[in-house]
PDB file of C-alpha atoms in Angstrom:
ATOM      1  CA  UNK A   1      15.919  63.241  20.128  1.00 58.00           C
ATOM      2  CA  UNK A   2      13.886  61.030  18.084  1.00 58.00           C
ATOM      3  CA  UNK A   3      15.247  59.779  14.652  1.00 58.00           C
ATOM      4  CA  UNK A   4      13.123  61.275  11.561  1.00 62.00           C
ATOM      5  CA  UNK A   5      10.184  59.002  10.397  1.00 63.00           C
ATOM      6  CA  UNK A   6      11.834  58.722   7.151  1.00 64.00           C
ATOM      7  CA  UNK A   7      15.220  57.074   8.647  1.00 62.00           C
ATOM      8  CA  UNK A   8      12.963  54.808  10.811  1.00 56.00           C
ATOM      9  CA  UNK A   9      11.264  53.448   7.647  1.00 61.00           C
ATOM     10  CA  UNK A  10      14.337  53.046   5.553  1.00 61.00           C
ATOM     11  CA  UNK A  11      15.898  51.167   8.625  1.00 62.00           C
ATOM     12  CA  UNK A  12      12.909  48.943   8.874  1.00 59.00           C
ATOM     13  CA  UNK A  13      12.699  48.160   4.907  1.00 60.00           C
ATOM     14  CA  UNK A  14      16.248  47.395   4.854  1.00 58.00           C
ATOM     15  CA  UNK A  15      16.006  45.083   7.851  1.00 52.00           C
ATOM     16  CA  UNK A  16      13.385  43.231   6.081  1.00 58.00           C
ATOM     17  CA  UNK A  17      15.064  43.112   2.759  1.00 57.00           C
ATOM     18  CA  UNK A  18      18.034  41.565   4.607  1.00 54.00           C
ATOM     19  CA  UNK A  19      15.997  38.902   6.665  1.00 50.00           C
ATOM     20  CA  UNK A  20      13.961  37.862   3.598  1.00 53.00           C
ATOM     21  CA  UNK A  21      17.112  37.479   1.126  1.00 55.00           C
ATOM     22  CA  UNK A  22      19.634  36.515   3.427  1.00 51.00           C
ATOM     23  CA  UNK A  23      17.989  33.371   5.108  1.00 49.00           C
ATOM     24  CA  UNK A  24      20.430  30.848   4.001  1.00 51.00           C
ATOM     25  CA  UNK A  25      17.974  28.824   1.867  1.00 49.00           C
ATOM     26  CA  UNK A  26      19.254  27.953  -1.460  1.00 51.00           C
ATOM     27  CA  UNK A  27      17.066  27.629  -4.640  1.00 52.00           C
ATOM     28  CA  UNK A  28      16.564  23.755  -5.801  1.00 50.00           C
ATOM     29  CA  UNK A  29      15.195  22.314  -8.620  1.00 48.00           C
ATOM     30  CA  UNK A  30      11.860  20.352  -8.652  1.00 46.00           C
ATOM     31  CA  UNK A  31      11.670  17.975  -6.255  1.00 44.00           C
ATOM     32  CA  UNK A  32       9.508  14.632  -6.710  1.00 43.00           C
ATOM     33  CA  UNK A  33       7.103  14.502  -3.662  1.00 43.00           C
ATOM     34  CA  UNK A  34       5.777  10.914  -5.015  1.00 44.00           C
ATOM     35  CA  UNK A  35       2.224  10.262  -5.556  1.00 43.00           C
ATOM     36  CA  UNK A  36      -0.564  12.563  -4.223  1.00 39.00           C
ATOM     37  CA  UNK A  37      -2.729  11.229  -1.519  1.00 39.00           C
ATOM     38  CA  UNK A  38      -5.779  10.035  -2.586  1.00 42.00           C
ATOM     39  CA  UNK A  39      -7.782  10.670   0.560  1.00 43.00           C
ATOM     40  CA  UNK A  40     -10.909   8.299   1.736  1.00 49.00           C
ATOM     41  CA  UNK A  41     -11.432   5.627  -0.949  1.00 57.00           C
ATOM     42  CA  UNK A  42     -14.298   3.264  -1.007  1.00 68.00           C
ATOM     43  CA  UNK A  43     -15.124  -0.051  -2.554  1.00 82.00           C
ATOM     44  CA  UNK A  44     -12.790  -3.146  -3.128  1.00 88.00           C
ATOM     45  CA  UNK A  45      -9.248  -2.706  -3.947  1.00 92.00           C
ATOM     46  CA  UNK A  46      -6.486  -5.278  -5.240  1.00 95.00           C
ATOM     47  CA  UNK A  47      -2.722  -4.292  -4.772  1.00 96.00           C
ATOM     48  CA  UNK A  48      -0.396  -4.672  -7.303  1.00 97.00           C
ATOM     49  CA  UNK A  49       3.404  -3.803  -7.632  1.00 97.00           C
ATOM     50  CA  UNK A  50       4.600  -0.891  -9.469  1.00 96.00           C
ATOM     51  CA  UNK A  51       7.890  -0.592 -11.623  1.00 95.00           C
ATOM     52  CA  UNK A  52       9.289   1.230  -8.549  1.00 94.00           C
ATOM     53  CA  UNK A  53       8.529  -1.915  -6.286  1.00 94.00           C
ATOM     54  CA  UNK A  54       5.450  -0.297  -4.416  1.00 95.00           C
ATOM     55  CA  UNK A  55       2.200  -1.699  -3.777  1.00 96.00           C
ATOM     56  CA  UNK A  56      -0.456   0.272  -5.495  1.00 96.00           C
ATOM     57  CA  UNK A  57      -4.133  -0.040  -4.868  1.00 95.00           C
ATOM     58  CA  UNK A  58      -6.586  -0.476  -7.671  1.00 95.00           C
ATOM     59  CA  UNK A  59     -10.198  -0.482  -7.873  1.00 92.00           C
ATOM     60  CA  UNK A  60     -12.016  -3.413  -8.481  1.00 83.00           C
ATOM     61  CA  UNK A  61     -15.701  -3.654  -8.527  1.00 73.00           C
ATOM     62  CA  UNK A  62     -16.989  -7.013  -7.245  1.00 58.00           C
ATOM     63  CA  UNK A  63     -18.773  -8.735  -9.938  1.00 54.00           C
ATOM     64  CA  UNK A  64     -19.439 -11.656  -8.023  1.00 53.00           C
ATOM     65  CA  UNK A  65     -20.092 -11.781  -4.226  1.00 49.00           C
ATOM     66  CA  UNK A  66     -17.557 -14.215  -3.407  1.00 51.00           C
ATOM     67  CA  UNK A  67     -14.656 -12.372  -5.230  1.00 66.00           C
ATOM     68  CA  UNK A  68     -14.987 -10.100  -2.057  1.00 71.00           C
ATOM     69  CA  UNK A  69     -16.647 -12.441   0.634  1.00 82.00           C
ATOM     70  CA  UNK A  70     -14.058 -15.411  -0.021  1.00 88.00           C
ATOM     71  CA  UNK A  71     -10.398 -14.594   0.481  1.00 92.00           C
ATOM     72  CA  UNK A  72      -9.575 -17.121  -2.079  1.00 91.00           C
ATOM     73  CA  UNK A  73     -11.889 -15.020  -4.648  1.00 90.00           C
ATOM     74  CA  UNK A  74      -9.371 -12.053  -3.860  1.00 92.00           C
ATOM     75  CA  UNK A  75      -6.165 -14.530  -4.348  1.00 92.00           C
ATOM     76  CA  UNK A  76      -7.828 -15.240  -7.814  1.00 90.00           C
ATOM     77  CA  UNK A  77      -8.306 -11.706  -8.543  1.00 91.00           C
ATOM     78  CA  UNK A  78      -4.528 -11.204  -7.622  1.00 93.00           C
ATOM     79  CA  UNK A  79      -3.832 -14.415  -9.739  1.00 91.00           C
ATOM     80  CA  UNK A  80      -5.257 -12.956 -12.932  1.00 90.00           C
ATOM     81  CA  UNK A  81      -3.273  -9.771 -12.161  1.00 93.00           C
ATOM     82  CA  UNK A  82      -3.602  -6.296 -13.549  1.00 94.00           C
ATOM     83  CA  UNK A  83      -5.778  -5.386 -16.451  1.00 93.00           C
ATOM     84  CA  UNK A  84      -3.986  -4.192 -19.954  1.00 95.00           C
ATOM     85  CA  UNK A  85      -4.282  -0.492 -18.897  1.00 95.00           C
ATOM     86  CA  UNK A  86      -2.639  -1.347 -15.490  1.00 95.00           C
ATOM     87  CA  UNK A  87      -0.132  -3.861 -17.036  1.00 95.00           C
ATOM     88  CA  UNK A  88       0.675  -0.614 -19.708  1.00 96.00           C
ATOM     89  CA  UNK A  89       0.993   1.772 -16.633  1.00 96.00           C
ATOM     90  CA  UNK A  90       3.622  -0.599 -15.139  1.00 96.00           C
ATOM     91  CA  UNK A  91       1.730  -2.878 -12.610  1.00 97.00           C
ATOM     92  CA  UNK A  92       2.301  -6.609 -11.940  1.00 96.00           C
ATOM     93  CA  UNK A  93       1.544  -9.297  -9.579  1.00 94.00           C
ATOM     94  CA  UNK A  94       3.717 -11.597  -7.667  1.00 93.00           C
ATOM     95  CA  UNK A  95       0.906 -14.061  -7.083  1.00 91.00           C
ATOM     96  CA  UNK A  96       0.974 -17.134  -9.602  1.00 85.00           C
ATOM     97  CA  UNK A  97       4.767 -15.904 -10.591  1.00 74.00           C
ATOM     98  CA  UNK A  98       5.805 -19.297 -10.212  1.00 78.00           C
ATOM     99  CA  UNK A  99       4.819 -22.903  -9.548  1.00 76.00           C
ATOM    100  CA  UNK A 100       4.904 -22.313  -5.751  1.00 71.00           C
ATOM    101  CA  UNK A 101       2.752 -19.266  -5.259  1.00 71.00           C
ATOM    102  CA  UNK A 102       0.245 -20.657  -7.449  1.00 74.00           C
ATOM    103  CA  UNK A 103      -0.401 -22.893  -4.370  1.00 84.00           C
ATOM    104  CA  UNK A 104      -1.514 -20.029  -2.221  1.00 90.00           C
ATOM    105  CA  UNK A 105      -4.844 -20.460  -0.189  1.00 91.00           C
ATOM    106  CA  UNK A 106      -6.907 -19.077   2.429  1.00 93.00           C
ATOM    107  CA  UNK A 107      -9.621 -19.793   4.872  1.00 93.00           C
ATOM    108  CA  UNK A 108     -11.874 -17.988   7.389  1.00 91.00           C
ATOM    109  CA  UNK A 109     -12.259 -19.287  10.941  1.00 91.00           C
ATOM    110  CA  UNK A 110     -14.096 -17.207  13.639  1.00 88.00           C
ATOM    111  CA  UNK A 111     -13.727 -14.064  11.749  1.00 84.00           C
ATOM    112  CA  UNK A 112      -9.937 -14.533  11.092  1.00 92.00           C
ATOM    113  CA  UNK A 113      -8.358 -14.739   7.844  1.00 94.00           C
ATOM    114  CA  UNK A 114      -5.687 -17.477   7.584  1.00 95.00           C
ATOM    115  CA  UNK A 115      -3.453 -17.513   4.312  1.00 95.00           C
ATOM    116  CA  UNK A 116      -1.120 -20.507   3.449  1.00 93.00           C
ATOM    117  CA  UNK A 117       1.921 -19.930   1.198  1.00 91.00           C
ATOM    118  CA  UNK A 118       3.264 -23.464   0.948  1.00 87.00           C
ATOM    119  CA  UNK A 119       6.724 -24.443  -0.225  1.00 79.00           C
ATOM    120  CA  UNK A 120       7.815 -20.902   0.305  1.00 79.00           C
ATOM    121  CA  UNK A 121       9.658 -19.263   2.995  1.00 85.00           C
ATOM    122  CA  UNK A 122       9.134 -15.631   3.178  1.00 86.00           C
ATOM    123  CA  UNK A 123      11.453 -12.836   4.462  1.00 86.00           C
ATOM    124  CA  UNK A 124      10.271  -9.441   5.267  1.00 86.00           C
ATOM    125  CA  UNK A 125      13.915  -7.868   4.195  1.00 88.00           C
ATOM    126  CA  UNK A 126      13.403  -9.036   0.740  1.00 91.00           C
ATOM    127  CA  UNK A 127      11.591  -6.648  -1.298  1.00 93.00           C
ATOM    128  CA  UNK A 128       9.931  -9.087  -3.323  1.00 93.00           C
ATOM    129  CA  UNK A 129       8.839 -11.241  -0.549  1.00 92.00           C
ATOM    130  CA  UNK A 130       7.129  -8.159   1.396  1.00 94.00           C
ATOM    131  CA  UNK A 131       5.465  -7.035  -1.905  1.00 95.00           C
ATOM    132  CA  UNK A 132       4.186 -10.463  -2.198  1.00 93.00           C
ATOM    133  CA  UNK A 133       2.874 -10.366   1.470  1.00 94.00           C
ATOM    134  CA  UNK A 134       1.557  -7.105   0.821  1.00 96.00           C
ATOM    135  CA  UNK A 135      -0.382  -8.066  -2.383  1.00 96.00           C
ATOM    136  CA  UNK A 136      -2.094 -10.757  -0.264  1.00 96.00           C
ATOM    137  CA  UNK A 137      -2.653  -9.386   3.219  1.00 96.00           C
ATOM    138  CA  UNK A 138      -3.903  -5.639   1.821  1.00 96.00           C
ATOM    139  CA  UNK A 139      -6.250  -7.156  -0.791  1.00 95.00           C
ATOM    140  CA  UNK A 140      -7.775  -9.461   1.767  1.00 95.00           C
ATOM    141  CA  UNK A 141      -7.766  -6.833   4.536  1.00 95.00           C
ATOM    142  CA  UNK A 142      -9.534  -4.381   2.158  1.00 94.00           C
ATOM    143  CA  UNK A 143     -12.150  -7.073   1.189  1.00 92.00           C
ATOM    144  CA  UNK A 144     -12.854  -7.615   4.579  1.00 93.00           C
ATOM    145  CA  UNK A 145     -12.975  -3.828   5.314  1.00 92.00           C
ATOM    146  CA  UNK A 146     -15.635  -3.428   2.606  1.00 90.00           C
ATOM    147  CA  UNK A 147     -17.684  -6.552   3.936  1.00 89.00           C
ATOM    148  CA  UNK A 148     -17.633  -4.619   7.278  1.00 89.00           C
ATOM    149  CA  UNK A 149     -19.791  -1.620   5.542  1.00 86.00           C
ATOM    150  CA  UNK A 150     -17.112   0.802   6.816  1.00 83.00           C
ATOM    151  CA  UNK A 151     -17.211  -0.435  10.551  1.00 91.00           C
ATOM    152  CA  UNK A 152     -13.808  -1.820  10.137  1.00 91.00           C
ATOM    153  CA  UNK A 153     -10.631   0.096   8.730  1.00 92.00           C
ATOM    154  CA  UNK A 154      -8.392  -1.924   6.302  1.00 91.00           C
ATOM    155  CA  UNK A 155      -5.245  -1.167   8.593  1.00 90.00           C
ATOM    156  CA  UNK A 156      -7.169  -2.697  11.564  1.00 93.00           C
ATOM    157  CA  UNK A 157      -7.390  -6.253   9.679  1.00 95.00           C
ATOM    158  CA  UNK A 158      -4.788  -8.580  10.588  1.00 96.00           C
ATOM    159  CA  UNK A 159      -4.157 -11.768   8.431  1.00 96.00           C
ATOM    160  CA  UNK A 160      -2.117 -14.663   9.631  1.00 95.00           C
ATOM    161  CA  UNK A 161       0.432 -15.856   6.832  1.00 95.00           C
ATOM    162  CA  UNK A 162       1.848 -19.254   7.436  1.00 94.00           C
ATOM    163  CA  UNK A 163       4.669 -20.124   5.109  1.00 90.00           C
ATOM    164  CA  UNK A 164       6.174 -23.061   3.913  1.00 85.00           C
ATOM    165  CA  UNK A 165       8.757 -23.585   6.780  1.00 87.00           C
ATOM    166  CA  UNK A 166       5.979 -23.798   9.348  1.00 87.00           C
ATOM    167  CA  UNK A 167       5.991 -20.437  10.620  1.00 89.00           C
ATOM    168  CA  UNK A 168       3.156 -18.128  11.082  1.00 92.00           C
ATOM    169  CA  UNK A 169       2.704 -14.556  11.662  1.00 94.00           C
ATOM    170  CA  UNK A 170       0.041 -11.915  11.538  1.00 96.00           C
ATOM    171  CA  UNK A 171       0.441  -9.065   9.544  1.00 95.00           C
ATOM    172  CA  UNK A 172      -1.580  -5.774   8.899  1.00 95.00           C
ATOM    173  CA  UNK A 173      -1.407  -3.694   5.634  1.00 95.00           C
ATOM    174  CA  UNK A 174       0.216  -0.662   6.895  1.00 94.00           C
ATOM    175  CA  UNK A 175       3.358  -2.567   7.929  1.00 92.00           C
ATOM    176  CA  UNK A 176       3.835  -3.774   4.460  1.00 92.00           C
ATOM    177  CA  UNK A 177       3.234  -0.722   2.569  1.00 87.00           C
ATOM    178  CA  UNK A 178       6.693   1.194   4.170  1.00 73.00           C
TER     179      UNK A 178
END
């Protein structure tokens, strides 16, 4: 003997309601998911440090070709630092923050970029050192990607950094953004 249709419908509705309300997920408050992804970007960018200690890319239209073509021009842009609205938004630069980082220099050789950070020993375990490296590597890598006309991605550019203790290592932007 079949149960009446009404009984089947009521049982199905009760099961559905029980499943939807009894799933064990408790309500939470609003969760901060961070900044939204910006998608693909074009043009030159400089990387500055936020109040939260994160690297933030800001657009910098090249006013002179050497500011993008010459890695030292990129370093000069970092040395100048964020503009007034960016500073008011909490961005800062670690390049030129002391007498030692004022001596940072770069050179191009066979398509590779070499950055010298003399008189300074940098440690990737230090947030400040990592951000200083990130500013340099990411800003220079971005300029190289822009110069390639889109043929090279920023994350594919490796920059060799030599520190005051004579050690050198190649770094990519993605590894310093973590």
